């Protein structure tokens, strides 16, 4: 019989940890929370200092009974939930349920699930940290007071199934505000002039800069013509500047930066990134070594890396790339005031577990995310890249054209990893020919171009996460659930991977803005996050923080209950009649996005997916037309409108002309290089227009 019981959150984690601890330990999973606030009611006693009314979660009774029975058979129980506020609260609830003294050394925490980390953690158990528990309780109570008071109002005044919350409402407001900026944007005209010059051997480009060493803006075609009329005779090289520039490596991943980079490079949604990261953290079976945690804890706002990991990574870099690639001086990174810095950055548990060696054990998506995390850590510990840069002015009658170029002199960290960017552009050398002051170059072409300013870009998931973090809204664990919630509620939708608000989202936000302005105040919400951090650090009492908030919130709530008017959301006509009963079809918003439904509901329950014709005949049945559809996971695909009679399906967009080589269907494929046209049968390919 085992001497000790260890309780973790998930079976995967239990399996991994059990292997490390040996026969004296029984490891069981609580399957997350076993005690929580009830779903059917607010569960907060406002009159009793906002006391939470905890209950055993429905369906968790047998699990709790099993844990209680197991606890009676051992000398000691260790609570090893995740190393964050939520994990501390789970441990506290378990301690109360199993009659364990919360002040005893019953709590075990670790940042990675490796043999050494687990053994070290069990050498230093500690009491439950009630400051962490109180910070989590405060967040839960706060969210209940907001959600369980405003949501019923929205059900009554707008429609059932709606919700409101501190972080989600601010996120929706940001998306709507950005949409207003886009819609109200007035493009402004501007011009540029690109010149192509030639030395004896090479052609290079330069952009118009200004006149007489002063930068000049070109706002109209008349401005351009004025410049072009000045140009006479030859062009000469002036003011050649050469310098060496260092570029420092990026820092290891935090939760936010991992979600952003996985979106840019892997096309992962935030929810998917966190799900796969959880799998890598809890443990993967990698053959002879058995099940092992491959990355450190994935909910963190710290870029700190342990000395052991730094030393191990330095050994790997020196052995794999050479001593010159080592980071010589440790970077002094200024800590973000908003960061809790509770534990390390997200990194591999061992840098010697190269992604190539794990290829046979991980799924495709697990391997891609692990590779991203591994490369980021290795790059962060490498020497800066060194670039040779060159800037040259080409002059003619006082008119200046400027050419810039750069070349990687020493790749440093860039040999392993280059951070992605939101516009998807790849970094490349921009080389200039050997140019010296006084040289004369010949003009090949002068090309004026008209441009118009663009509106600010709509938020992608990555950009929204980054902005929420910069504003101090939410914490690492809240970003993915927040983005998921606002889409499931139908407040926003993703179009071309960018958020757009729905009519429902705009109506709900308008009501919250009118009656609960504090909820949407960015500074107020960020201040509340700071207050929660202060509770965690033992600097303030959580009841006082909640009381201060609720005193003003309660007044607004009473006004809203009396004055908020009912809003009727009219269904948008779909422009066609129901083929079953003849009534008008309308657009509805469902769990998986928009669809068409009969306006005669519930007498007629006819529904149809929204399809979009792309002007291509079906190559399988020859009679049908190919239409664009959405899968349940919101992924776009293309199928025949004669389905189910015709089962043609393509994830790539077909185009109307046949392959010039074999006459088969051509499709557009997206890659890192952009959109390319490929034949579905032969090896023909071309660049898309």
Short mmCIF file of C-alpha atoms in Angstrom, two decimals, residues 126-358:
data_model
loop_
_atom_site.label_atom_id
_atom_site.label_comp_id
_atom_site.label_asym_id
_atom_site.label_seq_id
_atom_site.Cartn_x
_atom_site.Cartn_y
_atom_site.Cartn_z
CA UNK A 126 4.68 24.43 1.54
CA UNK A 127 1.37 25.56 3.08
CA UNK A 128 -1.41 26.76 0.80
CA UNK A 129 -0.87 30.41 -0.12
CA UNK A 130 -4.12 32.11 0.95
CA UNK A 131 -3.15 35.36 -0.79
CA UNK A 132 -3.18 33.49 -4.11
CA UNK A 133 -6.50 31.84 -3.16
CA UNK A 134 -8.03 35.21 -2.23
CA UNK A 135 -6.91 36.75 -5.53
CA UNK A 136 -8.65 33.92 -7.39
CA UNK A 137 -11.75 34.19 -5.19
CA UNK A 138 -11.88 37.94 -5.83
CA UNK A 139 -11.76 37.37 -9.62
CA UNK A 140 -14.50 34.75 -9.47
CA UNK A 141 -16.74 36.87 -7.22
CA UNK A 142 -16.15 39.96 -9.33
CA UNK A 143 -17.01 38.11 -12.54
CA UNK A 144 -20.15 36.66 -10.91
CA UNK A 145 -21.33 40.07 -9.70
CA UNK A 146 -20.93 41.45 -13.21
CA UNK A 147 -22.04 38.47 -15.29
CA UNK A 148 -24.91 37.17 -13.14
CA UNK A 149 -26.42 40.65 -12.78
CA UNK A 150 -26.03 42.04 -16.30
CA UNK A 151 -26.68 38.81 -18.23
CA UNK A 152 -30.30 38.32 -16.98
CA UNK A 153 -30.99 41.94 -17.93
CA UNK A 154 -29.74 41.27 -21.46
CA UNK A 155 -31.85 38.09 -21.65
CA UNK A 156 -34.92 40.10 -20.67
CA UNK A 157 -34.27 43.15 -22.85
CA UNK A 158 -32.54 41.64 -25.90
CA UNK A 159 -32.52 37.83 -26.19
CA UNK A 160 -31.71 34.72 -24.17
CA UNK A 161 -28.23 33.23 -24.03
CA UNK A 162 -26.33 36.53 -23.90
CA UNK A 163 -23.62 37.33 -21.40
CA UNK A 164 -21.47 40.21 -20.23
CA UNK A 165 -18.13 40.23 -18.47
CA UNK A 166 -15.35 42.62 -17.60
CA UNK A 167 -12.70 41.42 -20.06
CA UNK A 168 -15.00 40.16 -22.82
CA UNK A 169 -16.96 43.44 -22.93
CA UNK A 170 -13.77 45.50 -23.28
CA UNK A 171 -12.57 43.16 -26.07
CA UNK A 172 -15.87 43.60 -27.96
CA UNK A 173 -15.66 47.37 -27.48
CA UNK A 174 -12.15 47.42 -28.96
CA UNK A 175 -13.34 45.47 -32.03
CA UNK A 176 -16.37 47.76 -32.50
CA UNK A 177 -14.29 50.92 -32.01
CA UNK A 178 -11.83 49.70 -34.63
CA UNK A 179 -14.70 48.95 -37.03
CA UNK A 180 -15.98 52.52 -36.57
CA UNK A 181 -12.50 53.81 -37.43
CA UNK A 182 -12.46 51.65 -40.56
CA UNK A 183 -15.94 52.73 -41.68
CA UNK A 184 -15.35 56.44 -41.05
CA UNK A 185 -11.89 56.45 -42.60
CA UNK A 186 -11.43 58.91 -45.46
CA UNK A 187 -8.52 57.93 -47.73
CA UNK A 188 -5.98 60.63 -48.50
CA UNK A 189 -4.03 60.73 -51.74
CA UNK A 190 -0.25 60.63 -51.77
CA UNK A 191 2.39 59.83 -54.37
CA UNK A 192 5.79 58.23 -54.56
CA UNK A 193 8.47 58.14 -57.24
CA UNK A 194 10.60 55.05 -57.75
CA UNK A 195 13.72 55.35 -59.88
CA UNK A 196 15.77 52.54 -61.39
CA UNK A 197 19.46 53.33 -61.83
CA UNK A 198 22.26 51.35 -63.44
CA UNK A 199 25.96 51.08 -62.75
CA UNK A 200 28.17 49.33 -65.27
CA UNK A 201 26.97 45.93 -64.06
CA UNK A 202 23.85 46.21 -61.86
CA UNK A 203 20.42 47.81 -61.69
CA UNK A 204 19.14 49.05 -58.32
CA UNK A 205 16.10 50.97 -57.05
CA UNK A 206 15.89 54.25 -55.15
CA UNK A 207 12.91 56.20 -53.79
CA UNK A 208 12.37 59.95 -54.07
CA UNK A 209 13.37 61.59 -50.77
CA UNK A 210 13.29 65.37 -51.14
CA UNK A 211 14.86 68.52 -52.50
CA UNK A 212 18.03 70.28 -51.27
CA UNK A 213 18.46 67.78 -48.42
CA UNK A 214 14.95 68.45 -47.08
CA UNK A 215 12.31 65.74 -47.07
CA UNK A 216 9.36 66.57 -49.33
CA UNK A 217 5.87 64.99 -49.26
CA UNK A 218 4.13 64.38 -52.58
CA UNK A 219 0.39 64.94 -52.13
CA UNK A 220 -0.78 65.23 -55.74
CA UNK A 221 0.14 64.54 -59.34
CA UNK A 222 1.02 68.22 -59.69
CA UNK A 223 3.66 67.81 -56.94
CA UNK A 224 5.10 64.85 -58.84
CA UNK A 225 5.24 66.72 -62.15
CA UNK A 226 6.98 69.64 -60.46
CA UNK A 227 9.73 67.26 -59.27
CA UNK A 228 10.02 65.47 -62.62
CA UNK A 229 10.37 68.79 -64.46
CA UNK A 230 13.42 69.63 -62.33
CA UNK A 231 15.35 66.56 -63.48
CA UNK A 232 18.00 67.30 -66.12
CA UNK A 233 21.17 65.58 -67.24
CA UNK A 234 23.04 62.97 -65.22
CA UNK A 235 22.53 61.48 -61.75
CA UNK A 236 25.43 61.36 -59.33
CA UNK A 237 26.05 59.45 -56.10
CA UNK A 238 26.17 61.57 -52.94
CA UNK A 239 26.41 60.93 -49.24
CA UNK A 240 27.25 57.22 -49.01
CA UNK A 241 26.74 55.97 -45.45
CA UNK A 242 27.95 52.54 -44.36
CA UNK A 243 27.58 51.19 -40.86
CA UNK A 244 27.38 48.01 -38.90
CA UNK A 245 24.15 47.35 -37.01
CA UNK A 246 23.48 44.78 -34.32
CA UNK A 247 20.13 43.13 -33.88
CA UNK A 248 19.38 41.47 -30.55
CA UNK A 249 17.60 38.11 -30.28
CA UNK A 250 13.95 37.94 -29.26
CA UNK A 251 13.04 36.94 -25.71
CA UNK A 252 11.58 33.49 -24.88
CA UNK A 253 7.82 33.04 -25.09
CA UNK A 254 5.21 34.30 -22.67
CA UNK A 255 1.61 33.06 -23.05
CA UNK A 256 0.69 36.13 -25.06
CA UNK A 257 3.71 36.11 -27.39
CA UNK A 258 3.27 32.35 -27.98
CA UNK A 259 -0.36 32.86 -29.01
CA UNK A 260 0.64 35.71 -31.32
CA UNK A 261 3.51 33.86 -33.00
CA UNK A 262 1.53 30.62 -33.36
CA UNK A 263 -1.19 32.64 -35.12
CA UNK A 264 1.34 34.27 -37.48
CA UNK A 265 3.49 31.27 -38.30
CA UNK A 266 1.25 28.24 -37.76
CA UNK A 267 -2.19 29.76 -38.38
CA UNK A 268 -3.33 28.51 -34.94
CA UNK A 269 -6.25 30.07 -33.06
CA UNK A 270 -5.42 31.07 -29.46
CA UNK A 271 -7.62 28.26 -28.11
CA UNK A 272 -5.81 25.65 -30.21
CA UNK A 273 -2.39 26.95 -29.18
CA UNK A 274 -3.24 26.60 -25.48
CA UNK A 275 -4.78 23.14 -25.93
CA UNK A 276 -1.65 21.78 -27.66
CA UNK A 277 0.68 23.55 -25.22
CA UNK A 278 -1.23 21.86 -22.35
CA UNK A 279 -0.58 18.46 -23.97
CA UNK A 280 3.13 19.19 -24.33
CA UNK A 281 3.31 20.36 -20.70
CA UNK A 282 1.42 17.42 -19.19
CA UNK A 283 3.46 14.78 -20.98
CA UNK A 284 3.94 12.86 -24.21
CA UNK A 285 5.09 9.25 -24.55
CA UNK A 286 8.43 9.43 -26.35
CA UNK A 287 9.42 5.78 -26.49
CA UNK A 288 12.11 4.42 -24.17
CA UNK A 289 11.94 7.44 -21.86
CA UNK A 290 8.21 6.95 -21.42
CA UNK A 291 5.83 9.84 -20.83
CA UNK A 292 7.59 13.14 -20.17
CA UNK A 293 6.61 16.81 -20.03
CA UNK A 294 8.24 18.54 -22.99
CA UNK A 295 7.67 22.22 -22.11
CA UNK A 296 7.40 24.30 -18.95
CA UNK A 297 4.09 25.68 -17.66
CA UNK A 298 2.33 27.54 -20.47
CA UNK A 299 0.47 30.25 -18.52
CA UNK A 300 3.06 32.89 -17.73
CA UNK A 301 3.87 36.54 -18.37
CA UNK A 302 7.58 36.15 -17.58
CA UNK A 303 10.52 36.00 -20.02
CA UNK A 304 12.84 34.73 -17.28
CA UNK A 305 14.77 31.48 -17.85
CA UNK A 306 16.42 29.43 -15.09
CA UNK A 307 20.22 29.33 -14.82
CA UNK A 308 20.14 25.57 -15.43
CA UNK A 309 18.23 26.03 -18.70
CA UNK A 310 20.55 28.86 -19.77
CA UNK A 311 23.63 26.71 -19.14
CA UNK A 312 22.16 23.71 -20.98
CA UNK A 313 21.15 25.88 -23.95
CA UNK A 314 24.63 27.44 -24.11
CA UNK A 315 26.16 23.93 -24.25
CA UNK A 316 23.82 23.01 -27.10
CA UNK A 317 24.57 26.20 -29.08
CA UNK A 318 28.35 25.82 -28.74
CA UNK A 319 28.22 22.16 -29.80
CA UNK A 320 25.80 22.75 -32.71
CA UNK A 321 26.81 26.15 -34.10
CA UNK A 322 30.17 27.11 -32.59
CA UNK A 323 31.41 29.33 -29.76
CA UNK A 324 30.96 32.53 -31.81
CA UNK A 325 27.16 31.98 -31.69
CA UNK A 326 27.01 32.14 -27.89
CA UNK A 327 25.42 35.13 -26.17
CA UNK A 328 28.43 36.72 -24.46
CA UNK A 329 26.70 39.03 -21.99
CA UNK A 330 23.43 38.23 -20.28
CA UNK A 331 20.76 40.71 -21.38
CA UNK A 332 19.29 42.97 -18.73
CA UNK A 333 15.59 42.91 -19.50
CA UNK A 334 13.45 45.51 -17.80
CA UNK A 335 10.56 43.78 -16.05
CA UNK A 336 7.11 44.80 -17.22
CA UNK A 337 5.27 46.44 -14.33
CA UNK A 338 2.09 44.54 -15.29
CA UNK A 339 3.87 41.15 -15.29
CA UNK A 340 3.41 38.89 -12.27
CA UNK A 341 6.65 37.03 -13.10
CA UNK A 342 5.49 34.08 -10.99
CA UNK A 343 7.44 31.48 -12.95
CA UNK A 344 9.63 31.01 -15.99
CA UNK A 345 9.03 31.72 -19.65
CA UNK A 346 7.63 28.93 -21.83
CA UNK A 347 10.59 26.78 -22.90
CA UNK A 348 11.50 23.15 -23.63
CA UNK A 349 12.20 21.15 -20.46
CA UNK A 350 15.39 20.01 -22.17
CA UNK A 351 16.96 21.77 -25.14
CA UNK A 352 18.66 18.48 -26.06
CA UNK A 353 15.25 17.14 -27.10
CA UNK A 354 15.66 18.47 -30.62
CA UNK A 355 12.36 18.63 -32.60
CA UNK A 356 13.86 16.24 -35.19
CA UNK A 357 14.29 13.52 -32.55
CA UNK A 358 10.61 13.81 -31.51
#
